[in-house]
Coordinates of C-alpha atoms in Angstrom, one line a residue:
M1 CA 6.7 -30.6 -19.2
P2 CA 8.1 -34.1 -19.7
P3 CA 8.1 -36.3 -16.6
R4 CA 11.4 -36.8 -14.7
K5 CA 13.0 -40.1 -15.5
A6 CA 12.6 -42.9 -13.0
R7 CA 16.4 -43.0 -12.5
D8 CA 16.5 -39.4 -11.5
P9 CA 17.8 -39.3 -7.9
L10 CA 15.1 -36.9 -6.8
V11 CA 12.5 -39.4 -8.0
L12 CA 14.3 -42.4 -6.5
G13 CA 14.7 -40.6 -3.2
G14 CA 11.0 -39.7 -3.1
V15 CA 11.7 -35.9 -3.1
I16 CA 9.6 -35.6 -6.2
G17 CA 6.3 -36.6 -4.8
D18 CA 6.8 -36.1 -1.1
V19 CA 8.1 -32.5 -1.3
L20 CA 8.1 -31.3 -4.9
D21 CA 6.2 -31.7 -8.1
P22 CA 8.1 -32.8 -11.2
F23 CA 10.2 -30.0 -12.6
T24 CA 13.1 -29.4 -15.0
S25 CA 16.3 -28.1 -13.4
S26 CA 17.4 -25.0 -15.2
L27 CA 20.2 -23.7 -13.1
P28 CA 23.2 -25.3 -11.4
L29 CA 23.0 -25.4 -7.6
R30 CA 26.0 -26.3 -5.5
V31 CA 25.7 -26.9 -1.8
S32 CA 28.7 -27.9 0.4
F33 CA 29.4 -28.3 4.0
G34 CA 33.1 -27.7 4.4
N35 CA 34.9 -29.6 1.7
R36 CA 31.9 -32.1 1.3
E37 CA 29.7 -31.2 -1.7
V38 CA 26.1 -32.4 -1.3
T39 CA 25.1 -34.8 -4.0
N40 CA 21.6 -36.3 -4.2
G41 CA 21.3 -39.1 -1.6
C42 CA 24.7 -38.7 0.0
D43 CA 24.9 -39.3 3.8
L44 CA 25.9 -36.5 6.2
R45 CA 25.9 -36.7 10.0
P46 CA 24.7 -33.9 12.2
S47 CA 28.3 -33.1 13.2
Q48 CA 29.1 -32.4 9.5
V49 CA 26.1 -30.0 9.0
Q50 CA 26.3 -27.9 12.2
N51 CA 26.9 -24.6 10.3
P52 CA 25.2 -23.2 7.2
P53 CA 26.6 -24.6 4.0
A54 CA 28.3 -22.7 1.2
V55 CA 25.9 -22.3 -1.7
G56 CA 26.7 -21.5 -5.3
I57 CA 24.1 -20.7 -7.9
G58 CA 25.1 -20.9 -11.6
G59 CA 24.2 -18.4 -14.3
D60 CA 25.5 -15.0 -15.1
D61 CA 22.9 -12.4 -14.4
F62 CA 23.0 -10.7 -11.0
R63 CA 19.6 -9.1 -11.7
N64 CA 17.9 -12.5 -11.3
L65 CA 17.1 -13.2 -7.6
Y66 CA 16.4 -16.5 -5.9
T67 CA 14.9 -18.0 -2.7
L68 CA 16.6 -21.0 -1.1
V69 CA 14.5 -23.3 1.2
M70 CA 16.0 -26.1 3.2
V71 CA 13.4 -28.6 4.7
D72 CA 13.4 -31.9 6.4
A73 CA 11.1 -34.1 4.4
D74 CA 10.8 -36.7 7.2
A75 CA 10.2 -34.7 10.4
R76 CA 9.4 -36.2 13.1
S77 CA 10.3 -39.7 11.8
P78 CA 10.4 -41.2 8.3
S79 CA 7.8 -43.8 9.2
N80 CA 5.5 -41.0 10.6
P81 CA 6.4 -37.7 9.1
T82 CA 3.8 -35.7 11.1
L83 CA 5.8 -32.5 10.9
R84 CA 6.7 -32.8 7.2
E85 CA 8.2 -30.5 6.0
Y86 CA 10.2 -28.9 8.8
L87 CA 11.9 -25.7 7.7
H88 CA 15.6 -25.5 8.6
W89 CA 16.6 -22.5 6.6
L90 CA 15.2 -19.8 4.3
V91 CA 17.3 -17.3 2.4
T92 CA 15.9 -14.8 -0.1
D93 CA 17.1 -12.2 -2.6
I94 CA 20.1 -14.3 -3.6
P95 CA 21.6 -13.0 -6.9
E96 CA 22.3 -15.4 -9.7
A97 CA 25.9 -16.1 -10.5
T98 CA 27.0 -16.4 -6.9
G99 CA 29.4 -19.2 -7.8
A100 CA 30.9 -21.5 -5.2
N101 CA 33.1 -18.9 -3.5
Y102 CA 30.3 -16.5 -2.5
D103 CA 28.6 -16.4 0.9
I104 CA 24.8 -16.3 0.3
L105 CA 24.4 -15.0 3.8
Y106 CA 26.3 -11.9 2.8
L107 CA 24.7 -11.6 -0.6
G108 CA 21.2 -12.8 0.3
N109 CA 18.7 -12.1 3.0
E110 CA 18.4 -14.8 5.7
I111 CA 14.7 -14.8 6.6
V112 CA 14.8 -17.9 8.8
T113 CA 18.1 -18.6 10.5
Y114 CA 19.8 -21.9 9.8
E115 CA 18.9 -24.7 12.2
S116 CA 21.2 -27.6 12.0
P117 CA 19.5 -31.0 11.5
R118 CA 19.4 -33.3 14.5
P119 CA 17.3 -36.3 13.6
S120 CA 16.6 -38.6 16.6
V121 CA 14.9 -41.5 14.7
G122 CA 15.6 -42.9 11.3
I123 CA 17.1 -41.4 8.1
H124 CA 15.9 -38.0 7.2
R125 CA 16.0 -36.4 3.7
M126 CA 17.2 -32.8 4.0
V127 CA 16.1 -31.0 0.8
F128 CA 17.5 -27.7 -0.6
V129 CA 15.0 -26.2 -3.1
L130 CA 15.8 -23.1 -5.2
F131 CA 13.1 -20.9 -6.6
R132 CA 13.4 -17.8 -8.8
Q133 CA 11.8 -14.7 -7.3
M134 CA 9.7 -12.2 -9.2
G135 CA 11.5 -9.3 -7.5
R136 CA 13.5 -8.1 -4.4
E137 CA 11.9 -8.5 -1.0
T138 CA 8.8 -10.4 -2.2
V139 CA 9.2 -13.4 0.1
Y140 CA 8.5 -13.4 3.8
A141 CA 9.1 -15.9 6.6
P142 CA 6.3 -18.3 7.5
G143 CA 5.1 -18.1 11.1
W144 CA 6.4 -21.6 12.0
R145 CA 9.0 -24.1 11.0
Q146 CA 7.1 -27.4 11.3
N147 CA 4.6 -28.4 8.7
C148 CA 6.0 -26.0 6.2
N149 CA 4.9 -26.9 2.7
S150 CA 7.3 -26.1 -0.2
R151 CA 4.5 -26.3 -2.8
E152 CA 2.1 -24.0 -0.9
F153 CA 5.0 -21.6 -0.1
A154 CA 5.9 -21.4 -3.8
E155 CA 2.3 -20.8 -4.7
L156 CA 1.8 -18.1 -2.0
Y157 CA 4.8 -16.1 -3.3
N158 CA 4.2 -16.8 -7.0
L159 CA 7.6 -18.6 -7.3
G160 CA 6.4 -21.3 -9.6
L161 CA 8.3 -24.6 -9.9
P162 CA 11.8 -25.0 -8.6
V163 CA 14.8 -24.2 -10.8
A164 CA 17.0 -26.6 -8.9
A165 CA 17.0 -29.0 -5.9
V166 CA 19.4 -31.3 -4.1
Y167 CA 19.1 -33.4 -1.0
F168 CA 21.2 -35.4 1.5
N169 CA 20.3 -38.1 4.0
C170 CA 21.0 -37.4 7.7
Q171 CA 20.6 -39.5 10.8
R172 CA 21.8 -39.3 14.4
E173 CA 25.5 -39.8 14.9
S174 CA 25.2 -43.4 16.2
G175 CA 22.9 -44.5 13.4
S176 CA 24.2 -46.8 10.7
G177 CA 23.4 -47.4 7.0
G178 CA 21.6 -45.1 4.7
R179 CA 18.9 -45.0 2.0
R180 CA 20.0 -46.9 -1.0
M181 CA 19.0 -45.9 -4.5
T182 CA 18.7 -48.8 -7.0

C-alpha cells in the first residue's frame, strides 16, 4: 500500500500515527452536526456536538456492514494523553449506502452510547473511523471507554484497516484558536 501523502489532513493532523496506521480511503464518509459537515481539522465547540451526528456512508450495497468508532485522540490533555484513545461512540451493523439522510442509530446498532466531547484542557482531535465488518453482530463493546485502542479493536474483531476516517478539533467553549495545518 502506498504511503499517504504528507499533505493528507489525517497525516498533518497526526491522526495517522497517533490513532491509525496508513490506509487508503475506499468509501465516502459524511459526518455532520446539524448543518455543519465535519471536514478534517475543522473546529467545533462542545455546544455544537452535544447530540450524535448524522452519518452517511457512500456505496450502493446494503449487504455490506460497517462499524463506526468515535474516539478522542488527546484525552486527558493533548500534552499528556494518558487516556488516549477515549471512546465516545460505537455503532455497528451499519449498512452501506446510508447516504446523508439516514439515521445510523435507526439502521445500525449503537453498542456504546454517544458521549458528547467536553475537553477541559487544550485542543482535542475527535476522530471518526469506519471499518468494514465481516458479518452482522460480530463486534462487541469494550468494557471501558478510556484507553480504547482503534488498532487493537480492529485486530480483535478482524476488521482490518479503516475504509474511511475524518476528524475535527474540539476545545472548551472559552478556548481560542485551533490546530493549524500547514
